[in-house]
Amino acid sequence: MSDEEEVPEQVAIRRQKRQTLLDRGAQAYPVSVPITTSIAQLREQYGELDAEASTGVSVGIAGRIIYSRNTGKLAFATVAAGSGETIQAMVSLAQVGEESLADWKALVDLGDQIFVQGEVITSKRGELSIFVDSWQMAAKALRPLPVAHKEMNEESRVRQRYVDLIMRPEAQIMARTRVKTVSALRTSLSNREYLEIETPMLQTQPGGATARPFITASNAFGIELYLRIAPELFLKRAVVGGLDQVFEINRNFRNEGADSTHSPEFAMLEFYQAFADYQDMATITRELVQESAHAVAGSLTVTHLDGSQHDLSGVWPQVDLYGSLSEVTNQIVTPETDRATLEQMCADIDIKFAPTWVNGKLVEELFEHYVIPTFTGPTFVMDFPVDTSPLTRDHRSRAGVVEKWDLYVDGFELATGYSELVDPVIQRERLVEQASLGANGDKEAMPLDEDFLRALEHGMPPSGGVGLGVDRLLMALTGQGIRETVLFPLVKPERDR
RNA sequence: GGGUCGCUAGCUCAAUGGUAGAGCUGCGGACUUUUAAUCCGUAGGUUCGGGGUUCGAGUCCCCGGCGACCCA
């Protein structure tokens, strides 16, 4: 430790306490401490004791000091396990002796990981406690924790999630809810005979969605590589090969802005099923969301952090995209509606559009503006414009639209499902058209993936497919923003201050 | 991309353009049943960075950084 190094006073003091421990032959960071049980287990086993009970049972436990009350000859501390269970430690002069009590007061700080060994008792006020025979530093914290009874600001919570997890039970709950949710998705899909497979994150050309990719490079191959924007084209290759029901839960990367519903890297579930169509996939998607809600909340009514309740039960309504837009605007809009009319409608409500935007994109913008705010519960939006959905097959009976739905929950898009386009000739035409858009400067358009087309030319069975945002599912279940659902969201680096 | 708001002590926040403060934390002391312990004392600042206006800037203006919210 250099004297020239500028550290806050409280950090310097804690470093000195660490050194004091070492100087007297104790350890500040022992390789292990002899715990015999967990705080949670003690709570479960002895949670019902009366006040001033003694058990005669001696245990060793470890945890983080989150409150400390040093009185004269009997000191109290609240020791917390990572998941939030707490137990009180009582350090008395009579039990540990003068020197040990003095060291406890002088060297143990809020935030330290501590080991205590002693009898399980309850205090006069009935608090479950360890009456300490001996104690030992388990890991000295060199930085002070923020104050416990004021909320940290949002930026610090995201930048230092480890502190957020220590201080805020909601952060712990969210992290654990995410695990439950992903696990429920895997279980639900596995119960339906789906196989979880892994497809490339590094791709020689990005595809399966319209988005700008992150670009990287292979030194060994001397070529550009792209972080995937979607796994779709590989999952479909797997279906061509006879893996009839496949899914993947993993990260996608899109080189775009971040806001309360978008993150540059986000977790996505995609699943594909041969001999299913988009209606079949809508049913499975609803069931997956409902089974996740049940796993997380024990009910199909989920409660958000603000206390509002959201019912996810039942069969969810399906609204027709063009039909509902026509209804809300009192103006017939169809796939045949001409460009000038659409542009005028957008201009009327100040939607700024680029000349490169296709008609379907204008329709979708209008739809988002007019219709989405009218949804009151989970809603499937059915049958999208052809020109924004190059990987979806034409509707079986309606011209100008494709068999695609978007599932909206709480006003945002949670999932999207297709009857997949499997005709390799039409797929090639669509991709060529997309590639020409790319040549015209639309950086989101898809390049031509010859190997994917070759796979389709081997015959892909009629199939349904779905993409579901895992972060967004967490948002729907908890009512939190995307940055709260992700443990360590991307944050811009702090400049030197 | 546009707009609004914010950034001050370890943390949460104050401060008409006029000596930068409080609570908690820390440090010293008292206290053998405390629960955000209490009581007494005390320390702690590059006010996000840079420039400008002014006798004087945390405060006003400009540029930049980071974040939140709203709009597109």
Coordinates of C-alpha atoms (C1' of nucleotides) in Angstrom, one line a residue:
Chain A
M1 CA 0.0 0.0 0.0
S2 CA 1.5 3.3 -1.1
D3 CA 1.2 6.3 1.1
E4 CA 0.8 8.5 -1.9
E5 CA -2.3 6.6 -3.0
E6 CA -5.3 8.8 -2.3
V7 CA -8.0 6.8 -0.6
P8 CA -11.1 8.0 1.3
E9 CA -10.5 8.3 5.0
Q10 CA -12.9 5.4 5.8
V11 CA -11.0 3.1 3.5
A12 CA -7.7 4.0 5.0
I13 CA -9.0 3.3 8.5
R14 CA -10.3 -0.1 7.4
R15 CA -7.0 -0.9 5.8
Q16 CA -5.3 -0.1 9.1
K17 CA -7.7 -2.5 10.8
R18 CA -6.8 -5.2 8.4
Q19 CA -3.2 -4.6 9.1
T20 CA -3.8 -4.7 12.9
L21 CA -5.4 -8.1 12.5
L22 CA -2.4 -9.4 10.6
D23 CA 0.1 -7.8 13.0
R24 CA -1.3 -9.7 15.9
G25 CA -1.2 -13.0 14.0
A26 CA -4.9 -13.2 13.1
Q27 CA -6.1 -13.4 9.5
A28 CA -8.2 -10.9 7.6
Y29 CA -9.0 -13.3 4.8
P30 CA -8.8 -16.9 6.1
V31 CA -9.0 -19.7 3.6
S32 CA -12.0 -21.0 5.5
V33 CA -14.0 -20.7 8.7
P34 CA -15.5 -23.7 10.6
I35 CA -19.2 -23.1 10.0
T36 CA -21.5 -25.8 11.2
T37 CA -24.8 -24.5 9.7
S38 CA -26.4 -21.7 7.8
I39 CA -28.4 -18.7 9.1
A40 CA -31.4 -19.9 7.1
Q41 CA -31.3 -23.3 8.7
L42 CA -31.1 -21.8 12.2
R43 CA -34.0 -19.6 11.4
E44 CA -36.0 -22.6 10.3
Q45 CA -35.0 -24.7 13.2
Y46 CA -35.2 -22.2 16.1
G47 CA -37.5 -19.5 14.7
E48 CA -40.2 -20.2 17.2
L49 CA -38.3 -20.0 20.5
D50 CA -39.7 -17.9 23.3
A51 CA -37.7 -14.9 24.7
E52 CA -34.7 -15.7 26.9
A53 CA -34.5 -19.3 25.7
S54 CA -31.3 -21.2 25.7
T55 CA -30.8 -24.4 23.6
G56 CA -27.5 -25.7 24.8
V57 CA -26.6 -26.1 21.1
S58 CA -23.4 -24.6 19.9
V59 CA -23.0 -23.6 16.3
G60 CA -20.7 -21.8 14.0
I61 CA -22.1 -19.4 11.4
A62 CA -20.7 -16.8 9.0
G63 CA -22.3 -13.8 7.3
R64 CA -22.0 -10.1 6.7
I65 CA -22.4 -7.5 9.5
I66 CA -25.2 -5.3 8.4
Y67 CA -26.0 -3.6 11.8
S68 CA -23.8 -3.2 14.8
R69 CA -24.8 -2.0 18.3
N70 CA -21.8 -1.7 20.5
T71 CA -22.9 -1.2 24.1
G72 CA -20.5 -1.3 27.1
K73 CA -20.0 -4.9 28.0
L74 CA -22.4 -6.6 25.6
A75 CA -22.2 -5.9 21.9
F76 CA -24.9 -6.8 19.3
A77 CA -24.5 -7.3 15.6
T78 CA -27.0 -8.3 12.9
V79 CA -25.3 -10.9 10.7
A80 CA -26.9 -11.5 7.2
A81 CA -26.6 -14.3 4.8
G82 CA -26.4 -13.4 1.1
S83 CA -30.0 -14.2 0.5
G84 CA -31.2 -11.9 3.3
E85 CA -31.8 -14.1 6.3
T86 CA -30.4 -12.6 9.5
I87 CA -29.4 -13.6 12.9
Q88 CA -28.1 -11.6 15.9
A89 CA -24.7 -12.1 17.4
M90 CA -24.2 -11.2 21.1
V91 CA -20.6 -10.6 22.2
S92 CA -20.4 -10.3 26.0
L93 CA -17.5 -9.4 28.2
A94 CA -18.2 -12.4 30.5
Q95 CA -18.1 -14.9 27.7
V96 CA -15.3 -13.8 25.4
G97 CA -13.1 -11.7 27.8
E98 CA -11.8 -8.2 27.7
E99 CA -9.4 -8.4 24.9
S100 CA -11.7 -10.2 22.5
L101 CA -14.6 -7.8 23.2
A102 CA -12.3 -4.8 22.7
D103 CA -11.1 -6.2 19.4
W104 CA -14.7 -6.8 18.3
K105 CA -15.5 -3.2 18.9
A106 CA -12.3 -1.8 17.4
L107 CA -11.8 -4.1 14.3
V108 CA -15.3 -5.2 13.2
D109 CA -17.1 -2.8 10.9
L110 CA -20.4 -2.8 9.0
G111 CA -20.0 -4.9 5.9
D112 CA -17.4 -7.3 7.2
Q113 CA -17.8 -11.0 6.7
I114 CA -17.6 -12.5 10.2
F115 CA -17.6 -15.9 11.7
V116 CA -19.1 -16.5 15.2
Q117 CA -19.2 -19.6 17.3
G118 CA -21.5 -20.0 20.3
E119 CA -24.8 -21.1 21.7
V120 CA -28.1 -20.6 20.0
I121 CA -30.3 -18.5 22.3
T122 CA -32.9 -15.8 22.2
S123 CA -32.4 -12.4 23.7
K124 CA -34.7 -10.7 26.3
R125 CA -36.6 -9.2 23.4
G126 CA -36.9 -12.6 21.8
E127 CA -34.4 -12.1 19.0
L128 CA -32.8 -15.3 17.8
S129 CA -29.1 -14.9 18.6
I130 CA -25.7 -16.6 18.8
F131 CA -24.2 -16.0 22.3
V132 CA -20.7 -15.8 21.1
D133 CA -17.9 -17.9 22.6
S134 CA -15.4 -16.9 19.9
W135 CA -15.4 -15.0 16.7
Q136 CA -13.1 -14.6 13.7
M137 CA -12.9 -12.3 10.8
A138 CA -14.0 -14.2 7.7
A139 CA -13.3 -11.3 5.2
K140 CA -12.5 -7.7 6.1
A141 CA -14.5 -5.2 4.0
L142 CA -12.3 -2.3 3.1
R143 CA -15.1 -0.1 1.8
P144 CA -18.0 1.2 3.8
L145 CA -21.5 0.2 2.8
P146 CA -24.0 2.9 1.9
V147 CA -26.5 3.8 4.6
A148 CA -29.1 1.1 5.0
H149 CA -32.3 3.2 5.3
K150 CA -31.9 5.4 2.3
E151 CA -32.2 4.2 -1.3
M152 CA -29.0 4.3 -3.3
N153 CA -29.4 6.2 -6.5
E154 CA -30.1 4.2 -9.6
E155 CA -26.8 4.7 -11.3
S156 CA -24.8 3.4 -8.3
R157 CA -27.2 0.4 -8.0
V158 CA -26.5 -0.6 -11.6
R159 CA -22.8 0.2 -11.7
Q160 CA -22.2 -1.6 -8.4
R161 CA -24.7 -4.3 -8.4
Y162 CA -22.8 -6.2 -5.8
V163 CA -23.6 -3.4 -3.3
D164 CA -27.2 -3.3 -4.5
L165 CA -27.5 -7.0 -3.9
I166 CA -26.1 -6.6 -0.4
M167 CA -28.4 -3.6 0.5
R168 CA -31.6 -4.2 -1.3
P169 CA -33.8 -7.3 -0.9
E170 CA -35.6 -6.5 -4.2
A171 CA -32.3 -6.9 -6.1
Q172 CA -31.8 -10.3 -4.5
I173 CA -35.4 -11.2 -5.4
M174 CA -35.0 -10.1 -9.0
A175 CA -31.8 -12.2 -9.5
R176 CA -33.5 -15.2 -8.1
T177 CA -36.7 -14.6 -10.0
R178 CA -34.7 -14.6 -13.2
V179 CA -33.3 -18.0 -12.4
K180 CA -36.7 -19.4 -11.7
T181 CA -38.1 -17.9 -14.9
V182 CA -35.4 -19.3 -17.1
S183 CA -35.6 -22.6 -15.4
A184 CA -39.4 -22.7 -15.9
L185 CA -39.0 -22.0 -19.6
R186 CA -36.5 -24.9 -19.9
T187 CA -38.8 -27.2 -17.9
S188 CA -41.9 -26.3 -20.0
L189 CA -40.1 -26.8 -23.3
S190 CA -38.4 -30.0 -22.1
N191 CA -41.9 -31.3 -21.1
R192 CA -43.0 -30.7 -24.6
E193 CA -40.1 -32.8 -26.0
Y194 CA -38.1 -29.8 -27.2
L195 CA -34.3 -30.1 -27.4
E196 CA -32.1 -27.3 -26.2
I197 CA -29.2 -26.8 -28.6
E198 CA -26.4 -24.2 -28.9
T199 CA -25.9 -22.3 -32.2
P200 CA -23.0 -19.9 -33.1
M201 CA -22.7 -16.6 -31.3
L202 CA -19.9 -15.7 -33.7
Q203 CA -21.2 -15.7 -37.2
T204 CA -19.6 -15.1 -40.6
Q205 CA -22.7 -13.1 -41.5
P206 CA -25.4 -11.8 -39.3
G207 CA -29.0 -12.9 -40.0
G208 CA -32.4 -13.9 -38.7
A209 CA -33.4 -10.3 -37.8
T210 CA -33.1 -6.8 -39.0
A211 CA -30.6 -5.0 -36.8
R212 CA -27.1 -3.6 -36.9
P213 CA -24.5 -6.1 -35.7
F214 CA -21.4 -5.8 -33.5
I215 CA -18.4 -6.5 -35.7
T216 CA -15.3 -8.3 -34.6
A217 CA -12.6 -10.3 -36.4
S218 CA -10.8 -13.6 -36.4
N219 CA -7.1 -13.3 -36.4
A220 CA -6.6 -17.0 -37.4
F221 CA -9.0 -16.8 -40.3
G222 CA -8.3 -13.3 -41.3
I223 CA -12.1 -12.5 -41.7
E224 CA -14.6 -10.3 -40.1
L225 CA -17.0 -12.0 -37.7
Y226 CA -20.3 -10.7 -36.3
L227 CA -21.9 -11.3 -32.9
R228 CA -25.2 -12.8 -33.7
I229 CA -28.3 -10.7 -33.8
A230 CA -30.5 -13.8 -33.7
P231 CA -30.0 -17.6 -33.7
E232 CA -32.9 -18.1 -36.1
L233 CA -31.1 -19.2 -39.3
F234 CA -29.1 -21.9 -37.4
L235 CA -32.1 -23.2 -35.5
K236 CA -33.9 -23.6 -38.8
R237 CA -30.9 -25.5 -40.2
A238 CA -31.3 -27.9 -37.3
V239 CA -35.0 -28.4 -38.1
V240 CA -34.0 -29.2 -41.7
G241 CA -31.7 -31.8 -40.3
G242 CA -34.5 -33.5 -38.4
L243 CA -34.2 -32.0 -35.0
D244 CA -38.0 -31.3 -35.2
Q245 CA -38.4 -29.4 -31.9
V246 CA -35.5 -27.2 -30.9
F247 CA -34.9 -24.2 -28.7
E248 CA -32.1 -22.0 -27.5
I249 CA -31.9 -19.5 -24.6
N250 CA -29.0 -17.3 -25.0
R251 CA -27.8 -13.8 -25.7
N252 CA -28.3 -11.8 -28.8
F253 CA -26.3 -8.6 -29.6
R254 CA -27.6 -5.6 -31.4
N255 CA -25.5 -2.5 -32.0
E256 CA -28.3 -0.1 -31.2
G257 CA -29.3 2.3 -28.4
A258 CA -30.4 1.4 -25.0
D259 CA -33.6 2.5 -23.2
S260 CA -36.0 1.2 -20.6
T261 CA -37.0 -1.7 -23.0
H262 CA -33.8 -2.2 -25.1
S263 CA -30.4 -3.4 -24.2
P264 CA -27.5 -4.0 -26.6
E265 CA -27.2 -7.5 -25.3
F266 CA -30.4 -9.3 -24.4
A267 CA -31.4 -12.8 -23.6
M268 CA -33.7 -14.5 -26.1
L269 CA -35.6 -17.7 -26.2
E270 CA -36.2 -19.0 -29.7
F271 CA -38.0 -22.2 -30.4
Y272 CA -39.1 -24.0 -33.5
Q273 CA -41.4 -26.9 -34.1
A274 CA -41.9 -28.9 -37.3
F275 CA -45.5 -29.4 -38.5
A276 CA -46.8 -26.6 -36.3
D277 CA -48.1 -23.2 -37.5
Y278 CA -48.3 -19.8 -35.9
Q279 CA -51.5 -20.5 -34.1
D280 CA -49.9 -23.6 -32.5
M281 CA -47.0 -21.5 -31.5
A282 CA -49.2 -18.8 -30.0
T283 CA -50.8 -21.4 -27.8
I284 CA -47.4 -22.8 -26.6
T285 CA -46.1 -19.3 -26.0
R286 CA -49.1 -18.4 -23.9
E287 CA -48.6 -21.6 -21.9
L288 CA -44.9 -20.9 -21.4
V289 CA -45.6 -17.4 -20.1
Q290 CA -48.3 -18.7 -17.8
E291 CA -46.2 -21.6 -16.5
S292 CA -43.4 -19.1 -15.9
A293 CA -45.8 -16.8 -13.9
H294 CA -46.9 -19.8 -11.9
A295 CA -43.3 -20.8 -11.1
V296 CA -42.4 -17.2 -10.0
A297 CA -45.6 -16.0 -8.4
G298 CA -47.5 -19.2 -7.7
S299 CA -50.4 -17.7 -9.5
L300 CA -51.4 -16.4 -13.0
T301 CA -51.9 -13.0 -11.4
V302 CA -48.5 -11.4 -11.0
T303 CA -47.9 -8.4 -8.7
H304 CA -45.5 -5.7 -9.8
L305 CA -43.2 -3.8 -7.5
D306 CA -45.7 -0.9 -7.5
G307 CA -48.4 -3.2 -6.1
S308 CA -50.4 -3.4 -9.3
Q309 CA -51.8 -6.8 -10.2
H310 CA -51.7 -8.2 -13.7
D311 CA -53.9 -11.1 -14.8
L312 CA -52.1 -13.4 -17.2
S313 CA -54.7 -16.2 -17.0
G314 CA -57.2 -17.5 -19.7
V315 CA -56.9 -17.4 -23.5
W316 CA -55.5 -14.1 -24.7
P317 CA -57.3 -12.1 -27.4
Q318 CA -56.0 -11.9 -31.0
V319 CA -56.5 -8.7 -32.9
D320 CA -55.9 -8.2 -36.6
L321 CA -53.2 -5.6 -37.3
Y322 CA -54.8 -4.0 -40.3
G323 CA -58.4 -4.4 -39.0
S324 CA -57.7 -2.9 -35.6
L325 CA -55.7 0.0 -37.1
S326 CA -58.6 0.7 -39.5
E327 CA -61.1 0.7 -36.6
V328 CA -59.1 3.0 -34.3
T329 CA -58.4 5.5 -37.1
N330 CA -61.8 5.3 -38.8
Q331 CA -59.9 4.9 -42.0
I332 CA -59.6 1.7 -44.0
V333 CA -56.0 0.6 -44.0
T334 CA -55.0 -2.6 -46.0
P335 CA -51.9 -3.9 -47.6
E336 CA -53.0 -2.1 -50.8
T337 CA -53.3 1.3 -49.2
D338 CA -51.1 3.6 -51.2
R339 CA -47.9 5.3 -50.1
A340 CA -49.1 8.8 -50.1
T341 CA -52.0 8.0 -47.8
L342 CA -49.7 6.2 -45.3
E343 CA -47.2 9.1 -45.4
Q344 CA -50.0 11.5 -44.7
M345 CA -51.3 9.5 -41.8
C346 CA -47.8 9.4 -40.3
A347 CA -47.3 13.1 -40.8
D348 CA -50.7 13.8 -39.1
I349 CA -49.3 12.4 -35.9
D350 CA -45.7 13.6 -36.3
I351 CA -44.1 10.2 -37.0
K352 CA -40.8 11.0 -38.6
F353 CA -40.2 8.4 -41.3
A354 CA -37.3 7.9 -43.8
P355 CA -37.9 7.5 -47.5
T356 CA -36.2 4.1 -47.3
W357 CA -38.9 2.8 -45.0
V358 CA -41.2 0.3 -46.7
N359 CA -45.0 0.7 -46.5
G360 CA -45.3 -2.1 -44.0
K361 CA -43.0 -0.2 -41.7
L362 CA -45.2 2.8 -41.9
V363 CA -48.2 0.7 -41.1
E364 CA -46.4 -0.8 -38.1
E365 CA -45.5 2.6 -36.8
L366 CA -49.1 3.8 -37.1
F367 CA -50.2 0.6 -35.4
E368 CA -47.9 1.2 -32.5
H369 CA -49.1 4.7 -32.1
Y370 CA -52.8 4.1 -32.4
V371 CA -53.6 0.6 -31.3
I372 CA -51.1 -0.6 -28.8
P373 CA -52.1 1.9 -26.1
T374 CA -55.6 0.5 -26.2
F375 CA -54.5 -3.0 -25.0
T376 CA -55.6 -3.9 -21.5
G377 CA -54.0 -7.3 -21.1
P378 CA -51.8 -9.7 -23.0
T379 CA -52.7 -9.5 -26.7
F380 CA -51.7 -11.2 -29.9
V381 CA -51.4 -8.9 -32.9
M382 CA -52.0 -11.0 -36.0
D383 CA -51.0 -10.9 -39.6
F384 CA -48.2 -8.5 -40.4
P385 CA -47.2 -6.8 -43.7
V386 CA -45.1 -8.9 -46.0
D387 CA -42.4 -6.4 -46.7
T388 CA -41.2 -6.2 -43.0
S389 CA -41.2 -10.0 -42.4
P390 CA -38.8 -11.6 -44.9
L391 CA -38.6 -14.9 -43.0
T392 CA -42.3 -15.5 -42.6
R393 CA -44.6 -17.3 -45.0
D394 CA -47.5 -15.6 -46.8
H395 CA -50.9 -15.9 -45.2
R396 CA -52.7 -19.0 -46.3
S397 CA -55.8 -17.0 -47.4
R398 CA -55.1 -13.3 -47.3
A399 CA -53.0 -11.4 -49.8
G400 CA -50.3 -8.9 -48.7
V401 CA -49.9 -10.2 -45.2
V402 CA -47.8 -13.0 -43.6
E403 CA -48.6 -15.5 -40.8
K404 CA -46.9 -13.6 -38.1
W405 CA -48.0 -12.4 -34.7
D406 CA -46.5 -10.2 -32.0
L407 CA -47.5 -10.7 -28.4
Y408 CA -47.9 -7.5 -26.4
V409 CA -47.9 -7.3 -22.6
D410 CA -47.8 -4.1 -20.6
G411 CA -47.4 -2.1 -23.8
F412 CA -44.2 -3.7 -25.1
E413 CA -43.5 -6.6 -27.5
L414 CA -42.8 -9.7 -25.5
A415 CA -42.6 -12.3 -28.3
T416 CA -43.1 -12.8 -32.0
G417 CA -44.2 -16.0 -33.8
Y418 CA -44.3 -17.2 -37.4
S419 CA -45.5 -19.8 -39.7
E420 CA -42.0 -20.1 -41.1
L421 CA -41.3 -19.5 -44.7
V422 CA -39.8 -22.7 -46.0
D423 CA -40.1 -22.3 -49.7
P424 CA -36.5 -21.8 -50.8
V425 CA -37.3 -20.0 -54.0
I426 CA -39.5 -17.4 -52.3
Q427 CA -37.1 -17.1 -49.4
R428 CA -34.3 -16.4 -51.9
E429 CA -36.4 -13.7 -53.6
R430 CA -37.1 -12.1 -50.2
L431 CA -33.5 -12.1 -49.1
V432 CA -32.3 -10.8 -52.5
E433 CA -34.7 -7.9 -52.0
Q434 CA -33.4 -7.3 -48.5
A435 CA -29.8 -7.4 -49.8
S436 CA -30.7 -4.7 -52.3
L437 CA -32.1 -2.6 -49.5
G438 CA -28.7 -3.1 -47.8
A439 CA -27.0 -1.9 -50.9
N440 CA -29.2 1.2 -50.7
G441 CA -27.8 2.0 -47.3
D442 CA -30.3 0.4 -45.0
K443 CA -27.8 -0.9 -42.5
E444 CA -30.4 -3.1 -40.8
A445 CA -31.3 -5.1 -43.9
M446 CA -30.2 -8.7 -44.2
P447 CA -27.3 -9.9 -46.3
L448 CA -27.8 -13.0 -48.5
D449 CA -27.0 -16.2 -46.5
E450 CA -26.3 -18.8 -49.3
D451 CA -25.7 -21.6 -46.8
F452 CA -29.0 -21.0 -45.2
L453 CA -30.8 -21.1 -48.6
R454 CA -28.9 -24.3 -49.4
A455 CA -30.3 -25.8 -46.2
L456 CA -33.8 -24.8 -47.2
E457 CA -33.3 -26.3 -50.6
H458 CA -32.9 -29.7 -48.9
G459 CA -36.5 -29.3 -47.7
M460 CA -37.6 -27.8 -44.4
P461 CA -40.8 -29.2 -43.0
P462 CA -43.7 -26.8 -42.5
S463 CA -42.8 -25.2 -39.1
G464 CA -43.7 -22.7 -36.5
G465 CA -41.2 -20.5 -34.7
V466 CA -41.2 -18.1 -31.8
G467 CA -38.7 -15.6 -30.4
L468 CA -39.4 -14.5 -26.8
G469 CA -37.4 -11.8 -24.9
V470 CA -36.3 -13.3 -21.6
D471 CA -35.5 -9.9 -20.1
R472 CA -38.9 -8.7 -21.2
L473 CA -40.6 -11.7 -19.7
L474 CA -39.0 -10.7 -16.4
M475 CA -40.3 -7.1 -17.0
A476 CA -43.8 -8.5 -17.6
L477 CA -43.6 -10.7 -14.4
T478 CA -42.1 -8.0 -12.1
G479 CA -42.9 -4.6 -13.6
Q480 CA -39.3 -3.6 -13.5
G481 CA -37.2 -1.9 -16.3
I482 CA -34.9 -4.0 -18.4
R483 CA -31.8 -2.8 -16.5
E484 CA -33.2 -4.1 -13.3
T485 CA -33.9 -7.5 -14.8
V486 CA -30.3 -7.9 -15.9
L487 CA -27.8 -8.5 -13.2
F488 CA -25.0 -6.6 -14.8
P489 CA -26.4 -4.4 -17.6
L490 CA -24.0 -2.6 -19.9
V491 CA -23.2 0.9 -18.5
K492 CA -21.0 3.5 -20.1
P493 CA -17.6 3.7 -18.4
E494 CA -17.1 6.3 -15.7
R495 CA -14.7 9.0 -16.9
D496 CA -11.9 9.8 -14.5
R497 CA -13.2 12.0 -11.9
Chain B
rG1 C1' -32.3 11.7 -32.5
rG2 C1' -35.2 15.8 -29.5
rG3 C1' -36.7 17.8 -24.7
rU4 C1' -36.8 18.1 -19.3
rC5 C1' -34.5 17.1 -14.7
rG6 C1' -30.2 15.6 -11.9
rC7 C1' -24.7 15.1 -10.5
rU8 C1' -22.3 18.8 -3.6
rA9 C1' -18.6 14.7 2.4
rG10 C1' -18.2 7.2 2.4
rC11 C1' -24.1 7.2 1.6
rU12 C1' -28.9 10.2 1.3
rC13 C1' -29.7 15.2 0.7
rA14 C1' -29.6 21.0 2.0
rA15 C1' -27.4 25.8 0.7
rU16 C1' -31.5 34.5 -2.7
rG17 C1' -24.8 35.2 -6.9
rG18 C1' -21.9 36.7 -0.7
rU19 C1' -17.9 32.3 5.2
rA20 C1' -20.4 25.0 1.5
rG21 C1' -24.2 22.6 5.9
rA22 C1' -27.5 18.4 8.1
rG23 C1' -28.6 13.2 9.1
rC24 C1' -26.5 8.5 8.9
rU25 C1' -21.5 6.4 8.4
rG26 C1' -16.3 7.3 10.5
rC27 C1' -13.1 8.6 14.8
rG28 C1' -12.8 9.5 20.6
rG29 C1' -15.6 8.6 25.1
rA30 C1' -20.0 6.5 28.3
rC31 C1' -23.3 2.3 28.6
rU32 C1' -24.4 -6.0 30.1
rU33 C1' -30.4 -6.8 26.3
rU34 C1' -29.7 -3.7 21.8
rU35 C1' -33.1 -3.9 17.0
rA36 C1' -31.6 2.2 11.8
rA37 C1' -29.5 1.3 19.8
rU38 C1' -29.0 5.8 22.8
rC39 C1' -26.1 10.0 24.9
rC40 C1' -21.6 13.4 24.8
rG41 C1' -17.6 15.1 21.8
rU42 C1' -15.1 15.3 16.9
rA43 C1' -13.2 14.8 11.9
rG44 C1' -14.5 14.8 6.9
rG45 C1' -15.2 18.9 0.4
rU46 C1' -11.0 19.3 -6.8
rU47 C1' -19.5 21.1 -5.3
rC48 C1' -18.8 15.6 -12.5
rG49 C1' -14.8 18.0 -16.1
rG50 C1' -13.3 22.4 -19.0
rG51 C1' -14.2 27.5 -20.3
rG52 C1' -16.8 32.2 -19.6
rU53 C1' -19.7 36.4 -17.1
rU54 C1' -18.9 38.9 -12.2
rC55 C1' -15.7 42.5 -7.1
rG56 C1' -17.4 37.5 -5.9
rA57 C1' -20.0 31.2 -9.0
rG58 C1' -22.2 25.0 -6.0
rU59 C1' -25.7 28.7 -7.9
rC60 C1' -25.8 32.4 -14.1
rC61 C1' -23.9 31.3 -19.5
rC62 C1' -21.3 28.0 -23.2
rC63 C1' -18.9 23.1 -24.3
rG64 C1' -18.2 18.2 -22.8
rG65 C1' -19.2 13.5 -19.5
rC66 C1' -22.6 10.3 -16.9
rG67 C1' -27.6 9.1 -15.4
rA68 C1' -33.1 9.3 -14.9
rC69 C1' -37.7 10.4 -17.1
rC70 C1' -40.7 11.9 -21.3
rC71 C1' -41.2 12.3 -26.6
rA72 C1' -40.0 10.4 -31.5

